[in-house]
């Protein structure tokens, strides 16, 4: 049987990606019609009607941020393994390369959403700090206004996403050039290490620190946690690993990636298992320290999600606890066994569960704060379904972009010094 080195997009995959994107577009159209995202009247007051714009922008921000961080996690995987000079991922490296290509599209989309809300939308229930008059009468927001302001937010967001796009483009260019290089030529390899190192520093200064503060934690601007950025990273990182697993298994089942074996699947499964536990460690550490300290300015974040008094009591409790079950107990109990991490059906199912679980994690990170004034209406089924519909559109776009990038290069890198190590990989 001849080695299938060049990917061709199957008709079924195209149909699924188009169908999901169609769902997303239809959901957006319905949102514009019924939620009036640009109406001034719907961005003021505290009744349920006033929150139409809030729900619209929250759904877009939820999915824009989540899916951008997930595809960026693929490039983090490439950079980390490249800098470590790890050979084992080489036979499937074109998969995370293709997924990370989504940064070039999802990055600008996320920026349009975020900056559109900050500069164009008249709603201010998501980011209270964008309301100048409100900030003047809020001592804590006034104290943070040096960085919690539209201009700093814009500069940081554009710079971070722009750098991600540049690093990914530079790495991909070197990767493709290496395929055409003469045998024994190592200049592309060493340049790739330099790009990977520079990206990891940039990633650390953005995803592991500043961007989650600005994009997510500032939604609950009176609250803060020194572990929040790490928590956000862990959630998007394990979802990114799971997305890599899904595409590797899919390509393997389609007859591609001949040199990928159970050892490679097992190792990706180890990442899924290990970083699910790592996410739980951060979840518990953040929760336990705040619970034990029991200071009102810190516990407010979890009160909004678990209840314990007020008109929104317990509204998000089910999602908060389901989040822990899906993202910790399921991976722990199912992926602990060696055989489970080598079973294509099991790892595929767990990858889907983990991605959905961390999508749900981002939902409960974003939604409770802006909508807490609405009480029971804050966690309405209609809003969840709307956010899910928007998420389907983003998922379809990720599938489409990944498949398109997979067709643009051989699936097995050529002339890389560690390819042989990957082919004979065993644990």
Tab-separated table of C-alpha atoms in Angstrom:
chain	number	residue	atom	x	y	z
A	1	UNK	CA	0.000	0.000	0.000
A	2	UNK	CA	1.420	3.384	-1.024
A	3	UNK	CA	2.122	5.959	1.654
A	4	UNK	CA	-0.530	8.710	1.635
A	5	UNK	CA	1.582	11.801	2.231
A	6	UNK	CA	-0.698	14.511	0.845
A	7	UNK	CA	-4.029	15.124	2.538
A	8	UNK	CA	-7.163	15.551	0.450
A	9	UNK	CA	-10.256	16.882	2.217
A	10	UNK	CA	-13.013	14.231	2.230
A	11	UNK	CA	-16.472	15.369	1.159
A	12	UNK	CA	-17.954	14.379	4.502
A	13	UNK	CA	-15.536	16.616	6.430
A	14	UNK	CA	-16.366	19.547	4.151
A	15	UNK	CA	-20.086	19.028	4.702
A	16	UNK	CA	-19.680	18.927	8.478
A	17	UNK	CA	-17.569	22.066	8.552
A	18	UNK	CA	-19.986	23.932	6.270
A	19	UNK	CA	-22.990	22.732	8.282
A	20	UNK	CA	-21.459	23.858	11.584
A	21	UNK	CA	-20.466	27.228	10.135
A	22	UNK	CA	-24.008	27.545	8.778
A	23	UNK	CA	-25.408	26.960	12.254
A	24	UNK	CA	-23.094	29.651	13.596
A	25	UNK	CA	-24.083	32.197	10.931
A	26	UNK	CA	-27.789	31.488	11.444
A	27	UNK	CA	-27.366	31.858	15.206
A	28	UNK	CA	-25.630	35.207	14.737
A	29	UNK	CA	-28.402	36.452	12.444
A	30	UNK	CA	-31.047	35.471	14.993
A	31	UNK	CA	-28.978	37.166	17.709
A	32	UNK	CA	-28.801	40.418	15.758
A	33	UNK	CA	-32.567	40.326	15.120
A	34	UNK	CA	-33.734	39.441	18.640
A	35	UNK	CA	-30.979	40.702	20.971
A	36	UNK	CA	-30.339	44.101	19.346
A	37	UNK	CA	-26.577	44.204	20.078
A	38	UNK	CA	-26.081	47.743	18.777
A	39	UNK	CA	-29.178	49.324	20.263
A	40	UNK	CA	-28.485	52.025	22.840
A	41	UNK	CA	-31.715	51.338	24.655
A	42	UNK	CA	-30.811	47.722	25.247
A	43	UNK	CA	-27.476	48.558	26.849
A	44	UNK	CA	-28.966	50.563	29.674
A	45	UNK	CA	-30.952	49.671	32.774
A	46	UNK	CA	-31.180	46.396	34.640
A	47	UNK	CA	-34.271	44.615	33.298
A	48	UNK	CA	-34.100	41.395	31.279
A	49	UNK	CA	-34.684	43.329	28.049
A	50	UNK	CA	-31.711	45.571	28.762
A	51	UNK	CA	-29.376	42.581	28.716
A	52	UNK	CA	-29.974	41.491	25.116
A	53	UNK	CA	-26.804	43.188	23.929
A	54	UNK	CA	-24.898	41.794	26.914
A	55	UNK	CA	-25.883	38.223	26.055
A	56	UNK	CA	-25.009	38.722	22.381
A	57	UNK	CA	-21.520	40.076	23.053
A	58	UNK	CA	-20.859	37.558	25.833
A	59	UNK	CA	-21.544	34.633	23.513
A	60	UNK	CA	-19.196	36.085	20.898
A	61	UNK	CA	-16.475	36.827	23.452
A	62	UNK	CA	-16.841	33.414	25.075
A	63	UNK	CA	-16.334	31.550	21.815
A	64	UNK	CA	-13.895	33.988	20.216
A	65	UNK	CA	-11.522	33.866	23.189
A	66	UNK	CA	-11.907	30.137	23.835
A	67	UNK	CA	-11.286	28.936	20.285
A	68	UNK	CA	-8.431	31.381	19.708
A	69	UNK	CA	-6.651	30.152	22.843
A	70	UNK	CA	-7.282	26.525	21.838
A	71	UNK	CA	-5.664	26.892	18.407
A	72	UNK	CA	-2.845	28.942	19.973
A	73	UNK	CA	-2.269	26.004	22.341
A	74	UNK	CA	-1.349	23.894	19.303
A	75	UNK	CA	1.477	26.259	18.479
A	76	UNK	CA	2.507	26.233	22.137
A	77	UNK	CA	2.724	22.425	21.848
A	78	UNK	CA	4.920	22.708	18.748
A	79	UNK	CA	7.158	25.355	20.321
A	80	UNK	CA	7.594	23.512	23.618
A	81	UNK	CA	8.443	20.190	21.970
A	82	UNK	CA	10.718	21.906	19.426
A	83	UNK	CA	12.697	23.733	22.090
A	84	UNK	CA	12.955	20.510	24.109
A	85	UNK	CA	14.242	18.832	20.911
A	86	UNK	CA	11.614	16.141	21.384
A	87	UNK	CA	11.542	13.786	18.440
A	88	UNK	CA	8.382	11.771	19.136
A	89	UNK	CA	5.779	14.275	17.797
A	90	UNK	CA	7.446	14.721	14.382
A	91	UNK	CA	5.324	12.159	12.535
A	92	UNK	CA	2.157	14.105	13.381
A	93	UNK	CA	3.599	17.628	13.785
A	94	UNK	CA	1.850	18.836	10.650
A	95	UNK	CA	-1.433	18.406	12.566
A	96	UNK	CA	-0.751	21.036	15.261
A	97	UNK	CA	0.917	23.142	12.548
A	98	UNK	CA	-2.363	23.073	10.627
A	99	UNK	CA	-4.523	23.720	13.687
A	100	UNK	CA	-2.355	26.664	14.736
A	101	UNK	CA	-2.912	28.149	11.288
A	102	UNK	CA	-6.310	29.112	12.663
A	103	UNK	CA	-4.581	31.918	14.586
A	104	UNK	CA	-4.396	33.890	11.325
A	105	UNK	CA	-8.201	33.903	11.051
A	106	UNK	CA	-9.482	33.467	14.600
A	107	UNK	CA	-7.058	36.111	15.878
A	108	UNK	CA	-8.539	38.936	13.777
A	109	UNK	CA	-12.073	37.648	14.455
A	110	UNK	CA	-11.459	37.716	18.214
A	111	UNK	CA	-10.001	41.224	17.943
A	112	UNK	CA	-13.039	42.453	16.009
A	113	UNK	CA	-15.317	41.007	18.702
A	114	UNK	CA	-13.342	42.335	21.664
A	115	UNK	CA	-12.568	45.762	20.256
A	116	UNK	CA	-16.041	46.029	18.783
A	117	UNK	CA	-17.487	45.601	22.246
A	118	UNK	CA	-15.033	47.988	23.889
A	119	UNK	CA	-15.248	50.777	21.297
A	120	UNK	CA	-18.587	50.384	19.487
A	121	UNK	CA	-21.094	48.647	21.749
A	122	UNK	CA	-22.985	50.892	24.153
A	123	UNK	CA	-23.446	48.001	26.576
A	124	UNK	CA	-21.219	48.070	29.660
A	125	UNK	CA	-22.423	45.119	31.735
A	126	UNK	CA	-19.481	42.903	30.690
A	127	UNK	CA	-16.685	45.416	31.220
A	128	UNK	CA	-17.852	47.953	33.790
A	129	UNK	CA	-14.518	49.734	33.449
A	130	UNK	CA	-15.382	50.949	29.936
A	131	UNK	CA	-18.093	53.191	31.435
A	132	UNK	CA	-16.166	56.378	32.253
A	133	UNK	CA	-18.870	57.812	34.510
A	134	UNK	CA	-19.136	54.582	36.477
A	135	UNK	CA	-15.362	54.444	36.973
A	136	UNK	CA	-15.338	57.959	38.433
A	137	UNK	CA	-17.582	56.763	41.273
A	138	UNK	CA	-15.921	53.392	41.826
A	139	UNK	CA	-12.777	53.626	43.916
A	140	UNK	CA	-11.421	50.197	42.934
A	141	UNK	CA	-11.966	50.690	39.218
A	142	UNK	CA	-10.508	54.173	39.412
A	143	UNK	CA	-7.415	52.697	41.064
A	144	UNK	CA	-7.058	50.163	38.208
A	145	UNK	CA	-7.900	52.615	35.422
A	146	UNK	CA	-4.221	52.963	34.516
A	147	UNK	CA	-4.450	49.622	32.714
A	148	UNK	CA	-8.184	48.868	32.709
A	149	UNK	CA	-9.014	51.295	29.938
A	150	UNK	CA	-9.947	50.878	26.237
A	151	UNK	CA	-6.626	52.153	24.857
A	152	UNK	CA	-4.368	49.861	26.922
A	153	UNK	CA	-6.748	46.950	26.287
A	154	UNK	CA	-6.544	47.580	22.540
A	155	UNK	CA	-2.771	47.952	22.389
A	156	UNK	CA	-2.162	44.798	24.432
A	157	UNK	CA	-4.690	42.701	22.496
A	158	UNK	CA	-3.503	43.772	19.040
A	159	UNK	CA	0.173	43.398	19.963
A	160	UNK	CA	-0.285	39.933	21.487
A	161	UNK	CA	-2.353	38.482	18.655
A	162	UNK	CA	-0.116	40.136	16.053
A	163	UNK	CA	2.983	38.546	17.589
A	164	UNK	CA	1.313	35.129	17.718
A	165	UNK	CA	0.466	35.388	14.028
A	166	UNK	CA	3.990	36.472	13.116
A	167	UNK	CA	5.694	33.708	15.105
A	168	UNK	CA	3.403	31.046	13.695
A	169	UNK	CA	3.927	32.328	10.126
A	170	UNK	CA	7.716	32.374	10.588
A	171	UNK	CA	7.805	28.860	12.033
A	172	UNK	CA	5.567	27.433	9.313
A	173	UNK	CA	7.698	29.078	6.639
A	174	UNK	CA	10.823	27.442	8.051
A	175	UNK	CA	9.049	24.098	8.373
A	176	UNK	CA	8.041	24.091	4.703
A	177	UNK	CA	11.456	25.365	3.582
A	178	UNK	CA	13.113	22.494	5.449
A	179	UNK	CA	11.178	20.036	3.245
A	180	UNK	CA	12.964	21.484	0.201
A	181	UNK	CA	16.392	21.835	1.797
A	182	UNK	CA	19.361	19.681	0.876
A	183	UNK	CA	19.937	16.584	2.964
A	184	UNK	CA	21.998	17.427	6.031
A	185	UNK	CA	21.121	21.153	5.923
A	186	UNK	CA	20.375	22.193	9.529
A	187	UNK	CA	19.984	25.981	9.349
A	188	UNK	CA	16.171	25.780	9.264
A	189	UNK	CA	16.188	23.509	12.302
A	190	UNK	CA	18.225	25.914	14.418
A	191	UNK	CA	16.192	28.915	13.285
A	192	UNK	CA	13.043	27.024	14.286
A	193	UNK	CA	14.434	26.585	17.797
A	194	UNK	CA	15.009	30.331	18.033
A	195	UNK	CA	11.450	31.081	16.863
A	196	UNK	CA	10.034	28.546	19.324
A	197	UNK	CA	11.993	30.056	22.210
A	198	UNK	CA	10.873	33.595	21.365
A	199	UNK	CA	7.248	32.488	21.061
A	200	UNK	CA	7.318	30.713	24.435
A	201	UNK	CA	8.517	33.914	26.097
A	202	UNK	CA	5.776	35.881	24.335
A	203	UNK	CA	3.180	33.254	25.230
A	204	UNK	CA	4.265	33.402	28.854
A	205	UNK	CA	3.914	37.194	28.919
A	206	UNK	CA	0.469	37.073	27.305
A	207	UNK	CA	-1.504	33.878	27.994
A	208	UNK	CA	0.214	33.103	31.303
A	209	UNK	CA	-0.193	36.630	32.630
A	210	UNK	CA	-1.693	39.701	30.977
A	211	UNK	CA	-4.364	38.626	28.455
A	212	UNK	CA	-6.555	36.584	30.843
A	213	UNK	CA	-6.470	39.555	33.240
A	214	UNK	CA	-7.733	41.899	30.544
A	215	UNK	CA	-10.046	39.650	28.531
A	216	UNK	CA	-11.605	37.571	31.318
A	217	UNK	CA	-10.727	38.554	34.886
A	218	UNK	CA	-11.649	42.199	34.273
A	219	UNK	CA	-15.244	41.054	33.740
A	220	UNK	CA	-15.329	40.737	37.540
A	221	UNK	CA	-13.089	43.772	37.915
A	222	UNK	CA	-13.350	44.069	41.719
A	223	UNK	CA	-12.099	40.504	42.105
A	224	UNK	CA	-8.635	39.137	41.415
A	225	UNK	CA	-6.681	35.920	41.672
A	226	UNK	CA	-2.955	35.445	41.170
A	227	UNK	CA	-3.675	31.948	39.788
A	228	UNK	CA	-6.235	33.050	37.215
A	229	UNK	CA	-3.953	33.210	34.167
A	230	UNK	CA	-2.468	29.795	34.910
A	231	UNK	CA	-5.990	28.438	35.331
A	232	UNK	CA	-7.038	29.912	31.983
A	233	UNK	CA	-3.919	28.494	30.335
A	234	UNK	CA	-4.528	25.012	31.763
A	235	UNK	CA	-8.118	24.998	30.509
A	236	UNK	CA	-7.254	26.068	26.950
A	237	UNK	CA	-4.078	23.938	26.872
A	238	UNK	CA	-5.729	20.606	27.673
A	239	UNK	CA	-8.532	21.437	25.207
A	240	UNK	CA	-5.845	22.159	22.595
A	241	UNK	CA	-4.140	18.819	23.237
A	242	UNK	CA	-7.519	17.089	22.876
A	243	UNK	CA	-8.116	18.819	19.541
A	244	UNK	CA	-4.745	17.543	18.300
A	245	UNK	CA	-5.773	14.040	19.387
A	246	UNK	CA	-9.043	14.244	17.445
A	247	UNK	CA	-7.335	15.215	14.195
A	248	UNK	CA	-4.540	12.648	14.595
A	249	UNK	CA	-7.056	9.830	15.152
A	250	UNK	CA	-9.223	11.079	12.273
A	251	UNK	CA	-6.291	11.167	9.853
A	252	UNK	CA	-5.106	7.765	11.040
A	253	UNK	CA	-8.562	6.304	10.411
A	254	UNK	CA	-8.557	7.861	6.932
A	255	UNK	CA	-5.357	6.028	6.042
A	256	UNK	CA	-2.922	8.899	6.633
A	257	UNK	CA	-0.092	9.261	9.195
A	258	UNK	CA	1.223	5.761	8.540
A	259	UNK	CA	4.064	6.123	11.033
A	260	UNK	CA	1.814	7.177	13.919
A	261	UNK	CA	1.403	4.189	16.195
A	262	UNK	CA	-0.129	3.342	19.569
A	263	UNK	CA	2.883	4.849	21.325
A	264	UNK	CA	2.179	8.279	19.867
A	265	UNK	CA	-1.533	8.032	20.705
A	266	UNK	CA	-0.590	6.879	24.188
A	267	UNK	CA	1.706	9.870	24.710
A	268	UNK	CA	-0.908	12.400	23.563
A	269	UNK	CA	-3.313	10.622	25.913
A	270	UNK	CA	-0.806	11.081	28.721
A	271	UNK	CA	-0.866	14.824	28.053
A	272	UNK	CA	-4.675	14.820	28.181
A	273	UNK	CA	-4.648	12.933	31.469
A	274	UNK	CA	-1.782	14.822	33.109
A	275	UNK	CA	-3.010	18.312	32.281
A	276	UNK	CA	-6.564	17.461	33.298
A	277	UNK	CA	-5.085	16.738	36.718
A	278	UNK	CA	-2.996	19.912	36.483
A	279	UNK	CA	-6.140	21.937	35.711
A	280	UNK	CA	-7.810	20.389	38.754
A	281	UNK	CA	-4.827	21.264	40.935
A	282	UNK	CA	-5.192	24.917	39.917
A	283	UNK	CA	-8.986	24.801	40.286
A	284	UNK	CA	-8.738	23.379	43.799
A	285	UNK	CA	-5.868	25.641	44.859
A	286	UNK	CA	-7.725	28.768	43.793
A	287	UNK	CA	-11.028	27.645	45.319
A	288	UNK	CA	-9.578	26.285	48.555
A	289	UNK	CA	-7.449	29.344	49.337
A	290	UNK	CA	-10.341	31.740	48.756
A	291	UNK	CA	-12.776	29.550	50.721
A	292	UNK	CA	-10.356	29.191	53.639
A	293	UNK	CA	-9.528	32.901	53.738
A	294	UNK	CA	-13.251	33.766	53.507
A	295	UNK	CA	-12.771	37.426	52.602
A	296	UNK	CA	-15.874	38.988	51.007
A	297	UNK	CA	-13.981	40.718	48.194
A	298	UNK	CA	-12.539	37.313	47.167
A	299	UNK	CA	-15.473	34.993	47.844
A	300	UNK	CA	-17.815	37.143	45.717
A	301	UNK	CA	-16.559	35.387	42.585
A	302	UNK	CA	-17.635	31.958	43.826
A	303	UNK	CA	-20.818	33.260	45.454
A	304	UNK	CA	-21.946	34.365	41.979
A	305	UNK	CA	-21.402	30.797	40.742
A	306	UNK	CA	-22.432	28.688	43.730
A	307	UNK	CA	-25.075	30.944	45.291
A	308	UNK	CA	-25.341	31.021	49.088
A	309	UNK	CA	-27.617	34.024	49.264
A	310	UNK	CA	-28.938	36.745	46.998
A	311	UNK	CA	-31.387	36.620	44.145
A	312	UNK	CA	-29.088	34.553	41.976
A	313	UNK	CA	-28.661	31.798	44.561
A	314	UNK	CA	-27.403	28.574	43.052
A	315	UNK	CA	-28.201	29.528	39.446
A	316	UNK	CA	-24.784	28.427	38.143
A	317	UNK	CA	-24.132	25.761	40.772
A	318	UNK	CA	-25.015	22.877	38.455
A	319	UNK	CA	-22.695	24.101	35.687
A	320	UNK	CA	-19.937	24.833	38.201
A	321	UNK	CA	-20.054	21.291	39.613
A	322	UNK	CA	-20.593	19.639	36.200
A	323	UNK	CA	-17.467	21.453	35.096
A	324	UNK	CA	-15.477	19.630	37.785
A	325	UNK	CA	-17.015	16.257	36.939
A	326	UNK	CA	-16.341	16.540	33.193
A	327	UNK	CA	-12.878	18.064	33.416
A	328	UNK	CA	-11.466	16.089	36.345
A	329	UNK	CA	-13.390	12.964	37.312
A	330	UNK	CA	-14.022	11.748	33.755
A	331	UNK	CA	-10.368	12.022	32.583
A	332	UNK	CA	-9.112	10.676	35.916
A	333	UNK	CA	-11.284	7.564	35.949
A	334	UNK	CA	-11.236	6.813	32.222
A	335	UNK	CA	-7.711	7.778	31.146
A	336	UNK	CA	-5.843	6.426	34.170
A	337	UNK	CA	-5.505	2.948	32.636
A	338	UNK	CA	-2.742	2.420	30.089
A	339	UNK	CA	-5.080	0.605	27.715
A	340	UNK	CA	-7.550	3.492	27.664
A	341	UNK	CA	-4.907	5.883	26.375
A	342	UNK	CA	-4.121	3.501	23.503
A	343	UNK	CA	-7.738	2.849	22.475
A	344	UNK	CA	-8.798	5.055	19.547
A	345	UNK	CA	-12.481	5.051	20.510
A	346	UNK	CA	-11.823	5.939	24.144
A	347	UNK	CA	-9.359	8.754	23.444
A	348	UNK	CA	-11.662	10.194	20.770
A	349	UNK	CA	-14.614	10.190	23.154
A	350	UNK	CA	-12.532	11.723	25.937
A	351	UNK	CA	-11.126	14.388	23.608
A	352	UNK	CA	-14.672	15.466	22.699
A	353	UNK	CA	-15.719	15.466	26.369
A	354	UNK	CA	-12.662	17.481	27.446
A	355	UNK	CA	-13.109	20.110	24.725
A	356	UNK	CA	-16.782	20.543	25.620
A	357	UNK	CA	-15.928	20.547	29.334
A	358	UNK	CA	-13.472	23.402	28.972
A	359	UNK	CA	-15.823	25.282	26.657
A	360	UNK	CA	-18.259	24.993	29.573
A	361	UNK	CA	-15.493	26.165	31.926
A	362	UNK	CA	-15.086	29.357	29.900
A	363	UNK	CA	-18.883	29.773	29.907
A	364	UNK	CA	-18.990	29.791	33.706
A	365	UNK	CA	-15.927	32.051	33.841
A	366	UNK	CA	-17.637	34.697	31.717
A	367	UNK	CA	-21.410	34.527	32.197
A	368	UNK	CA	-22.278	34.868	35.936
A	369	UNK	CA	-20.750	38.288	36.625
A	370	UNK	CA	-22.418	40.405	33.914
A	371	UNK	CA	-25.835	38.781	34.363
A	372	UNK	CA	-26.082	38.434	38.147
A	373	UNK	CA	-28.593	41.303	38.336
A	374	UNK	CA	-31.077	39.173	36.373
A	375	UNK	CA	-31.390	36.392	38.974
A	376	UNK	CA	-32.774	33.193	37.452
A	377	UNK	CA	-32.813	34.730	33.979
A	378	UNK	CA	-29.020	34.954	34.084
A	379	UNK	CA	-28.558	31.272	33.287
A	380	UNK	CA	-31.444	30.908	30.847
A	381	UNK	CA	-31.510	27.953	28.479
A	382	UNK	CA	-31.958	30.334	25.555
A	383	UNK	CA	-28.678	32.103	26.292
A	384	UNK	CA	-26.817	28.794	26.692
A	385	UNK	CA	-28.230	27.523	23.390
A	386	UNK	CA	-27.310	30.812	21.684
A	387	UNK	CA	-23.720	30.531	22.937
A	388	UNK	CA	-23.647	26.871	21.859
A	389	UNK	CA	-24.840	27.840	18.374
A	390	UNK	CA	-22.115	30.466	18.057
A	391	UNK	CA	-19.617	27.870	19.315
A	392	UNK	CA	-20.736	25.448	16.588
A	393	UNK	CA	-19.857	28.087	13.998
A	394	UNK	CA	-16.385	28.539	15.458
A	395	UNK	CA	-15.869	24.767	15.592
A	396	UNK	CA	-16.844	24.455	11.935
A	397	UNK	CA	-14.390	27.218	11.067
A	398	UNK	CA	-11.581	25.474	13.002
A	399	UNK	CA	-12.278	22.204	11.152
A	400	UNK	CA	-12.364	23.972	7.787
A	401	UNK	CA	-9.150	25.938	8.373
A	402	UNK	CA	-7.279	22.932	9.745
A	403	UNK	CA	-8.295	20.725	6.836
A	404	UNK	CA	-7.295	23.460	4.371
A	405	UNK	CA	-3.835	23.853	5.958
A	406	UNK	CA	-3.322	20.075	6.008
A	407	UNK	CA	-3.602	20.004	2.216
A	408	UNK	CA	-0.780	22.513	1.728
A	409	UNK	CA	2.171	20.339	2.780
A	410	UNK	CA	3.206	16.679	3.046
A	411	UNK	CA	1.964	15.168	6.320
A	412	UNK	CA	5.450	13.871	7.128
A	413	UNK	CA	8.136	16.572	7.512
A	414	UNK	CA	11.172	15.943	5.343
A	415	UNK	CA	14.858	16.470	6.169
A	416	UNK	CA	14.185	17.035	9.871
A	417	UNK	CA	16.990	15.495	11.943
A	418	UNK	CA	14.572	13.879	14.432
A	419	UNK	CA	12.120	12.237	12.022
A	420	UNK	CA	13.708	8.796	12.349
A	421	UNK	CA	13.475	9.020	16.138
A	422	UNK	CA	9.747	9.695	15.805
A	423	UNK	CA	9.177	6.817	13.378
A	424	UNK	CA	10.767	4.253	15.720
A	425	UNK	CA	9.241	5.860	18.835
A	426	UNK	CA	8.308	3.556	21.675
A	427	UNK	CA	7.768	4.015	25.410
